[in-house]
mmCIF file of C-alpha atoms and ligand atoms in Angstrom:
data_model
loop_
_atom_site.group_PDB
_atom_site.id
_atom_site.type_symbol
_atom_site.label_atom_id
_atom_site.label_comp_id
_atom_site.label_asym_id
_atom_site.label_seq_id
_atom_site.Cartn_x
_atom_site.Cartn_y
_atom_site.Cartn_z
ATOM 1 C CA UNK D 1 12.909 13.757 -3.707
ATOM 2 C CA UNK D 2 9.851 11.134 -3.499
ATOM 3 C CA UNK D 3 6.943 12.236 -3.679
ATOM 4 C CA UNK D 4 4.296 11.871 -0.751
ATOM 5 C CA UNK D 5 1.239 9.260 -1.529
ATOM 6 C CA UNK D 6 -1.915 8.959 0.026
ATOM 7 C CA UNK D 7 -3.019 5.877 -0.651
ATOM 8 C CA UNK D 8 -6.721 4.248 0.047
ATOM 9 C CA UNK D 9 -7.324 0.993 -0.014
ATOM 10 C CA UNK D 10 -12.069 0.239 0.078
ATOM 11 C CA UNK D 11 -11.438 -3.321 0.757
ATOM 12 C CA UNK D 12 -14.821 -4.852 0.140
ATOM 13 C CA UNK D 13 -16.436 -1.724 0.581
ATOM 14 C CA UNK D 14 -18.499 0.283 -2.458
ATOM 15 C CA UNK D 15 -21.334 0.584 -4.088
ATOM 16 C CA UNK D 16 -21.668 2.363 -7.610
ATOM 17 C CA UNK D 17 -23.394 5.398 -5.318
ATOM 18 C CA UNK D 18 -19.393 5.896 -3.557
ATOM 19 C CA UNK D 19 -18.322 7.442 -6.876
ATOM 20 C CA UNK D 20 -19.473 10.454 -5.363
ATOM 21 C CA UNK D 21 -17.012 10.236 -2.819
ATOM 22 C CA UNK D 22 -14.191 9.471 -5.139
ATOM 23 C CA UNK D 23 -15.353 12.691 -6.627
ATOM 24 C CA UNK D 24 -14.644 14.500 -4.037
ATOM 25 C CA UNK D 25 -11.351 13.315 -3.235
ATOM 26 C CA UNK D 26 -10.462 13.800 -6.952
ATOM 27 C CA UNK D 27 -10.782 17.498 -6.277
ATOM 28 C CA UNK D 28 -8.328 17.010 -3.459
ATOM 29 C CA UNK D 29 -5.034 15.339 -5.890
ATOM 30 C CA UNK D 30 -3.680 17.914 -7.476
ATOM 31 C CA UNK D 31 -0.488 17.249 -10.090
ATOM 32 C CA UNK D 32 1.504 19.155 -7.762
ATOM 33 C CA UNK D 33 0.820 18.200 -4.329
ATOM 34 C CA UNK D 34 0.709 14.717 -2.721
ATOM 35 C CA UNK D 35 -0.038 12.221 -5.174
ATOM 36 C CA UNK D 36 -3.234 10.655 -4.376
ATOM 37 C CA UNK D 37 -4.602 6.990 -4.976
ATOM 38 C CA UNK D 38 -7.783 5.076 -4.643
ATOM 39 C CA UNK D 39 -7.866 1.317 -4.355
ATOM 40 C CA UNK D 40 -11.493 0.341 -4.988
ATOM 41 C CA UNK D 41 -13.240 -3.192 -5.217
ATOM 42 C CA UNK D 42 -12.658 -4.546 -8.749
ATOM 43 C CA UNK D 43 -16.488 -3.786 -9.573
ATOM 44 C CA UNK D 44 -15.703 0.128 -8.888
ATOM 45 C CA UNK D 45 -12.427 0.287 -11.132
ATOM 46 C CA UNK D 46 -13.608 1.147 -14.593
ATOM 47 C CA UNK D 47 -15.966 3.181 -13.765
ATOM 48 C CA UNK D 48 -13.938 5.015 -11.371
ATOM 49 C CA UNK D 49 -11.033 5.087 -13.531
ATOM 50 C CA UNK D 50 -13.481 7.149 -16.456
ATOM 51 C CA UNK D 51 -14.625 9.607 -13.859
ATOM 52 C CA UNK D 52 -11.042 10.225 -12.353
ATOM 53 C CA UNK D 53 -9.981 10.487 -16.309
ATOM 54 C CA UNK D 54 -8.001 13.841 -16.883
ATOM 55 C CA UNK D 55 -7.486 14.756 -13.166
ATOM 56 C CA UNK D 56 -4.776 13.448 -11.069
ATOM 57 C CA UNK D 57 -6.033 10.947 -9.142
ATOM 58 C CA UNK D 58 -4.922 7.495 -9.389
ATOM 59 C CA UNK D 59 -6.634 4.525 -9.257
ATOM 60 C CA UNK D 60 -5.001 0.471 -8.155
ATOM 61 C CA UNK D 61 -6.231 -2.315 -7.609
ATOM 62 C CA UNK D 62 -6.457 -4.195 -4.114
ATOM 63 C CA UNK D 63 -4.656 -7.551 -5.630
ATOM 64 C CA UNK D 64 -3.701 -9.548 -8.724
ATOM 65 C CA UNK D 65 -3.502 -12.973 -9.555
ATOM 66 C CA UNK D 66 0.819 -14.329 -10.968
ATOM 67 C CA UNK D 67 -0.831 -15.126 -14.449
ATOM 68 C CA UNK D 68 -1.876 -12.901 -17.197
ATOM 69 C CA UNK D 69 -5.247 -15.378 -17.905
ATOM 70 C CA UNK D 70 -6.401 -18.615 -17.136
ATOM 71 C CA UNK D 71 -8.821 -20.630 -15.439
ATOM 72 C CA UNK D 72 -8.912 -19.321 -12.037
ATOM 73 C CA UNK D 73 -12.735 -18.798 -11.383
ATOM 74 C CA UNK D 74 -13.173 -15.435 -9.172
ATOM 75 C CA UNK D 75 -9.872 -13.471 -9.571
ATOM 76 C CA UNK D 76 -8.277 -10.308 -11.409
ATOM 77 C CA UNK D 77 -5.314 -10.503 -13.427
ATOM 78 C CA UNK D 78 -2.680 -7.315 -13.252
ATOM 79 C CA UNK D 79 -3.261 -6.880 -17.301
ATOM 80 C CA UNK D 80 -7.317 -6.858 -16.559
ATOM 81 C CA UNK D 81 -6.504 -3.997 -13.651
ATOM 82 C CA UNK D 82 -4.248 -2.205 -16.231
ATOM 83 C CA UNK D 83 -6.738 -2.253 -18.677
ATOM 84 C CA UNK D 84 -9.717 -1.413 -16.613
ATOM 85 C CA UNK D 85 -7.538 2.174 -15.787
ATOM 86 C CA UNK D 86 -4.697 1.420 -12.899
ATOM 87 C CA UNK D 87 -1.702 2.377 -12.527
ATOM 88 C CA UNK D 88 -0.803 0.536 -8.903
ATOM 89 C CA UNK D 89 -1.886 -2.628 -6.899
ATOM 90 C CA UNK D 90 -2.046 -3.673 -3.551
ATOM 91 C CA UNK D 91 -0.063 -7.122 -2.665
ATOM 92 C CA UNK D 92 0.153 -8.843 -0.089
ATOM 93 C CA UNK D 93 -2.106 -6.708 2.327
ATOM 94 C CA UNK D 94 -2.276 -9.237 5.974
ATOM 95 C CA UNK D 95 -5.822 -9.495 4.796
ATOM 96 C CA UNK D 96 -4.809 -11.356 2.364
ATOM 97 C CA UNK D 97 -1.960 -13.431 3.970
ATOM 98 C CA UNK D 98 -4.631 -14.137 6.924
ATOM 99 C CA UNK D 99 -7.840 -14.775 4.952
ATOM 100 C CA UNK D 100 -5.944 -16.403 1.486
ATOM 101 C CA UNK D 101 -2.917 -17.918 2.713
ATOM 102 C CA UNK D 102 -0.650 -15.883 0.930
ATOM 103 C CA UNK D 103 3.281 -15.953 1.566
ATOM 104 C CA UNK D 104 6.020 -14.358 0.514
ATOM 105 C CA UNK D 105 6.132 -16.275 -2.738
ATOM 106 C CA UNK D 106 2.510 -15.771 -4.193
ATOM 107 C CA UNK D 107 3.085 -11.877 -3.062
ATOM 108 C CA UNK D 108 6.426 -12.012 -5.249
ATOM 109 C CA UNK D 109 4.999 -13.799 -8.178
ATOM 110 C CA UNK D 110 2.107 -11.195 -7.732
ATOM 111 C CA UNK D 111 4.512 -8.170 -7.806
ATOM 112 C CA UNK D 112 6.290 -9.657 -10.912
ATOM 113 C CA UNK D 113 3.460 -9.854 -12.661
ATOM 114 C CA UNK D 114 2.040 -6.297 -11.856
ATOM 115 C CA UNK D 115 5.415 -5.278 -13.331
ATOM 116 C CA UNK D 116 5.120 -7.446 -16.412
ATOM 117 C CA UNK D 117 1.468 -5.507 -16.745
ATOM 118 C CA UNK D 118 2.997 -1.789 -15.711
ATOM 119 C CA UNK D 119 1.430 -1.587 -12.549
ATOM 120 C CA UNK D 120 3.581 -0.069 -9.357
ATOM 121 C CA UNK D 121 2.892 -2.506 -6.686
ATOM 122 C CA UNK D 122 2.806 -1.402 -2.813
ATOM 123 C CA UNK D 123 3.930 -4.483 -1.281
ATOM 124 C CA UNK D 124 2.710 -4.501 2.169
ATOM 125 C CA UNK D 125 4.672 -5.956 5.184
ATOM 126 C CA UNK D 126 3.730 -6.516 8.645
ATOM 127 C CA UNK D 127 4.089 -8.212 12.099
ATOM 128 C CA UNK D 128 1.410 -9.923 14.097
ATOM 129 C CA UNK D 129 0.963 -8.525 17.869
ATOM 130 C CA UNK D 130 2.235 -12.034 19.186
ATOM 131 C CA UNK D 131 5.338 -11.125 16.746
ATOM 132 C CA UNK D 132 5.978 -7.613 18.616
ATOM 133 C CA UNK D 133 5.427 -9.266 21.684
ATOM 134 C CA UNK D 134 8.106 -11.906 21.310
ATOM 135 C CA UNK D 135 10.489 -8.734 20.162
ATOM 136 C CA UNK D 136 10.706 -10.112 16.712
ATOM 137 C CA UNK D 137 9.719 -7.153 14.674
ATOM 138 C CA UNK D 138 11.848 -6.358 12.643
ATOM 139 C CA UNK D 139 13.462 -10.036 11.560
ATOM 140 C CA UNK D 140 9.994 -10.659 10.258
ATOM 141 C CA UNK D 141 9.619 -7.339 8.635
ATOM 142 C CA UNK D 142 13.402 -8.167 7.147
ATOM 143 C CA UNK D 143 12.015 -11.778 6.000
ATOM 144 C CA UNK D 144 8.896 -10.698 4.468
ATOM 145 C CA UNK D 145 11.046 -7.897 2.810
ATOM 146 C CA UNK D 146 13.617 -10.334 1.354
ATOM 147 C CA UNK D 147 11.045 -13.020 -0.003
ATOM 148 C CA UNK D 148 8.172 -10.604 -1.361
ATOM 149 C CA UNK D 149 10.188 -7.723 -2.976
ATOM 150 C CA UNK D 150 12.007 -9.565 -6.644
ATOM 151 C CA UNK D 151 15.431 -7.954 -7.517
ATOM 152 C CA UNK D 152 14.299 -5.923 -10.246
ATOM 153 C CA UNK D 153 12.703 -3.276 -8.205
ATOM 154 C CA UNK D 154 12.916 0.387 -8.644
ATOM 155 C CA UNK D 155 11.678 3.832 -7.394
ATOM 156 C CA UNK D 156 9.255 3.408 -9.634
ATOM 157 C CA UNK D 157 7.465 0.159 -10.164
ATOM 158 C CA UNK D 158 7.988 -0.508 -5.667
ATOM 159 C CA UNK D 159 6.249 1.064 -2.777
ATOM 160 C CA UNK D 160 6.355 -0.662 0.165
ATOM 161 C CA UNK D 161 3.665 -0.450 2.956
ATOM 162 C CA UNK D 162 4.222 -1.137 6.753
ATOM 163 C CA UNK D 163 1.298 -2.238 8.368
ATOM 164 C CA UNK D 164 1.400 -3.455 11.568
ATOM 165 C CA UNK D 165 -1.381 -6.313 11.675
ATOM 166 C CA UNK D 166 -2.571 -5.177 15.277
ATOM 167 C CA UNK D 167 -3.094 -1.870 14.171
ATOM 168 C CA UNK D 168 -5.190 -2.503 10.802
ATOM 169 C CA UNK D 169 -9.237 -1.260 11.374
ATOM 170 C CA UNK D 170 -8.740 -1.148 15.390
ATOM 171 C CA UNK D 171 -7.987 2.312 16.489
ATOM 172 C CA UNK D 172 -4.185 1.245 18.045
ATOM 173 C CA UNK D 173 -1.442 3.083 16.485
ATOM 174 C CA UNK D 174 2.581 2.119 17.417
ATOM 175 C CA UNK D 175 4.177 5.275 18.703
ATOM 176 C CA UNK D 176 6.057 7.294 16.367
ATOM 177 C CA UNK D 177 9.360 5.720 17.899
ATOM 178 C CA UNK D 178 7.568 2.349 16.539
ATOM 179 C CA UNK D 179 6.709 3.691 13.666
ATOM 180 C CA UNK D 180 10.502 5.311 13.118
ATOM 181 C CA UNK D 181 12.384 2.342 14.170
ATOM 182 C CA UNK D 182 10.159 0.023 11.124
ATOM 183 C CA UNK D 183 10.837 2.455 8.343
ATOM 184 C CA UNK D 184 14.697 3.226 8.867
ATOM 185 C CA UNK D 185 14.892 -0.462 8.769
ATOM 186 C CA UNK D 186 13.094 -1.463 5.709
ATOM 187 C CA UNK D 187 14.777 1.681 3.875
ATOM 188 C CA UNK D 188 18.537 0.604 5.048
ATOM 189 C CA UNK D 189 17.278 -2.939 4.016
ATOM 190 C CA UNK D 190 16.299 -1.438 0.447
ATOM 191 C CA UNK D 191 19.649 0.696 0.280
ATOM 192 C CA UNK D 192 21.563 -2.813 0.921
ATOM 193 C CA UNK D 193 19.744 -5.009 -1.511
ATOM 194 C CA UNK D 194 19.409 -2.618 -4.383
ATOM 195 C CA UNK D 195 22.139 0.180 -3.947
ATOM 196 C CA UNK D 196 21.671 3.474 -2.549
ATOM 197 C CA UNK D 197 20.069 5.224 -5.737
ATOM 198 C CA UNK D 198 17.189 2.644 -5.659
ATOM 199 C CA UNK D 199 16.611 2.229 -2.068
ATOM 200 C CA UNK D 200 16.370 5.802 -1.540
ATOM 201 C CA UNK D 201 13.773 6.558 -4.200
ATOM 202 C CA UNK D 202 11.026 3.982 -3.143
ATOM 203 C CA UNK D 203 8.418 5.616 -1.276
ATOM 204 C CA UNK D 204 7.710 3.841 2.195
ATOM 205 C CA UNK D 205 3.987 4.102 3.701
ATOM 206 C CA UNK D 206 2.813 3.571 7.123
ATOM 207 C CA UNK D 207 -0.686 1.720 7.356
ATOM 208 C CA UNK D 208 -2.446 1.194 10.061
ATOM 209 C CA UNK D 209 -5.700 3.438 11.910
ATOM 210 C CA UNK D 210 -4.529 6.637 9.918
ATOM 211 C CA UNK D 211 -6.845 9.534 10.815
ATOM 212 C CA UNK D 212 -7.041 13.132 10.254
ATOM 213 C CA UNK D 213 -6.799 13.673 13.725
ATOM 214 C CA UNK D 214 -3.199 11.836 13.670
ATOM 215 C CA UNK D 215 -1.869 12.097 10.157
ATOM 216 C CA UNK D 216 0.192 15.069 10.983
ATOM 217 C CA UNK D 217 2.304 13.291 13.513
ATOM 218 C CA UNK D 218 2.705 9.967 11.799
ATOM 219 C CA UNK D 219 4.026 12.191 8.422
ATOM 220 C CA UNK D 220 6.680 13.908 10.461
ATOM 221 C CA UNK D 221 8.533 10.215 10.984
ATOM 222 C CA UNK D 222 11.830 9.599 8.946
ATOM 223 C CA UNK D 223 11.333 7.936 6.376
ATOM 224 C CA UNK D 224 7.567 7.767 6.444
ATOM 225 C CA UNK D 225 6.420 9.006 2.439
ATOM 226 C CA UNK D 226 2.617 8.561 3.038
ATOM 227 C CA UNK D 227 0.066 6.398 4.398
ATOM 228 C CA UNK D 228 -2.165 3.306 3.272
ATOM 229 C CA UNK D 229 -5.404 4.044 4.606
ATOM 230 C CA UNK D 230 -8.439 1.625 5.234
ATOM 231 C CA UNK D 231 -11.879 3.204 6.892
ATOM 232 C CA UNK D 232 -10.721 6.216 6.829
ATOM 233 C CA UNK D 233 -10.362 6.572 2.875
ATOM 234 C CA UNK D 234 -13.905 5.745 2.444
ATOM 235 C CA UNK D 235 -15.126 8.986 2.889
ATOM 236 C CA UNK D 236 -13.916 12.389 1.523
ATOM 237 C CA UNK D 237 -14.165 14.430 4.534
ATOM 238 C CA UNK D 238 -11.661 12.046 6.166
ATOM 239 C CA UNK D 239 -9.299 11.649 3.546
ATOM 240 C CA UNK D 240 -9.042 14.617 2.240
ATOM 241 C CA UNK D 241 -7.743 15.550 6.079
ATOM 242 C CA UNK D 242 -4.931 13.196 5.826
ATOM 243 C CA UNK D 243 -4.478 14.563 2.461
ATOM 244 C CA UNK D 244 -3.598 18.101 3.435
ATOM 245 C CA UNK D 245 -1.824 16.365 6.656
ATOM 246 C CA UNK D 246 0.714 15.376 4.158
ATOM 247 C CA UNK D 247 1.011 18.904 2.794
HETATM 248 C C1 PEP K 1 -5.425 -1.190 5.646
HETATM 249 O O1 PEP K 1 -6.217 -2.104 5.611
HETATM 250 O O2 PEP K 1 -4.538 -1.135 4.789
HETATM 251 C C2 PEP K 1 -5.542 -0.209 6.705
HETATM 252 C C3 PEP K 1 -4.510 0.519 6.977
HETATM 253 O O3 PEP K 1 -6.765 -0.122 7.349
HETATM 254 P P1 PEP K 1 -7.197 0.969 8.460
HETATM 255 O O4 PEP K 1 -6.702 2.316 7.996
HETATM 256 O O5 PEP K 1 -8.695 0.891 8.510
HETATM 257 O O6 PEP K 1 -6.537 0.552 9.732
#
């Protein structure tokens, strides 16, 4: 069985004063219910990591940089996010691809190191609206797949997050059909690449304008195992509704 994740991602959103929010999601994760996971800017880790300390919630980063060290002025390294109190990290998020020019390769060298560090990445996959448009969905959810996702993945160390790009922060949502038709593929993609046992056990999340108000539907898709949430994981209220949406 894989366990359902609810799974919020601040972006550049947070303040020390939002550790009160955290707060109260922390009193929503419970060891056994959904697992539940905050992904706050990298000034809000540690000290969100020592509140969260003894309770269930986890706590990831948003991104890491392929080397352990180094001279790269302004970025995070998966053994600094390890050590600061994660457990996961966010690659590839279209954010990132748009903004930072990131393709498949940096998000695979990303992955591999949040692996070498002990971090579970959620790789995050995605088509443009253009891309949906032109009916070419799923061969570049299959590419990004193929060329993000390195061989030694497992149940454990991989989640993988589809977020369409046209639905990210703007209140669209594909229909569940949409939403079905994106997660059987990826997880018969997974089965082929890595065997049955492996591509069964990693946990797929749909990301994309999750609300409370539409959790509930979205969670009873096949192969759906949570949700990445943006704006609506910032505050507790909200969360903690798509929380108990996932039972
Ligand atoms: C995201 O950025 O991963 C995301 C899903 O954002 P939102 O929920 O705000 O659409």
């Amino acid at each position: 069985m894989r366990r359902k994740l609810a799974a919020g991602n601040w972006k550049m959103n947070g303040l020390r004063a939002a550790l009160a929010e955290a707060e109260a999601i922390t009193a929503a994760a419970a060891a056994d219910g959904p697992e539940v996971l905050l992904c706050p800017p990298a000034t809000l880790l540690a000290p969100m990591a020592a509140q969260a300390e003894g309770t269930a919630l986890q706590i990831g980063g948003q991104y890491c940089h392929p080397a352990p060290s180094g001279a790269h002025t302004g970025h995070v390294s998966a053994p600094m996010l390890r050590d600061a109190g994660a457990s996961y990290v966010i690659v590839g998020h279209s954010e990132r691809r748009q903004d930072d020019g990131e393709r498949d390769a940096d998000v695979r060298a990303q992955t591999l190191a949040a692996w070498q560090a002990g971090l579970t990445a959620i790789v995050c996959v995605g088509e443009t609206e253009a891309e949906r448009d032109a009916a070419n969905t799923l061969a570049i959810i299959g590419g990004q797949l193929a060329g993000s996702i390195p061989d030694t993945a497992t149940g454990a160390n991989l989640v993988v997050a589809y977020e369409p790009v046209w639905a990210i922060g703007t209140g669209r949502v594909p229909s569940v059909d949409q939403i079905g038709e994106v997660h059987d593929f990826i997880r018969a993609r997974l089965e082929q690449r890595f065997g049955e046992g492996v591509g069964r056990s990693v946990r797929l999340l749909y990301g994309g304008s999750v609300k409370p108000g539409n959790a509930a539907e979205i969670f009873a898709v096949s192969n759906v195992d949570g949700a990445l949430v943006g704006g609506a994981s910032l505050t507790a209220a909200d969360f903690t509704g798509i929380i108990a949406a996932l039972g």
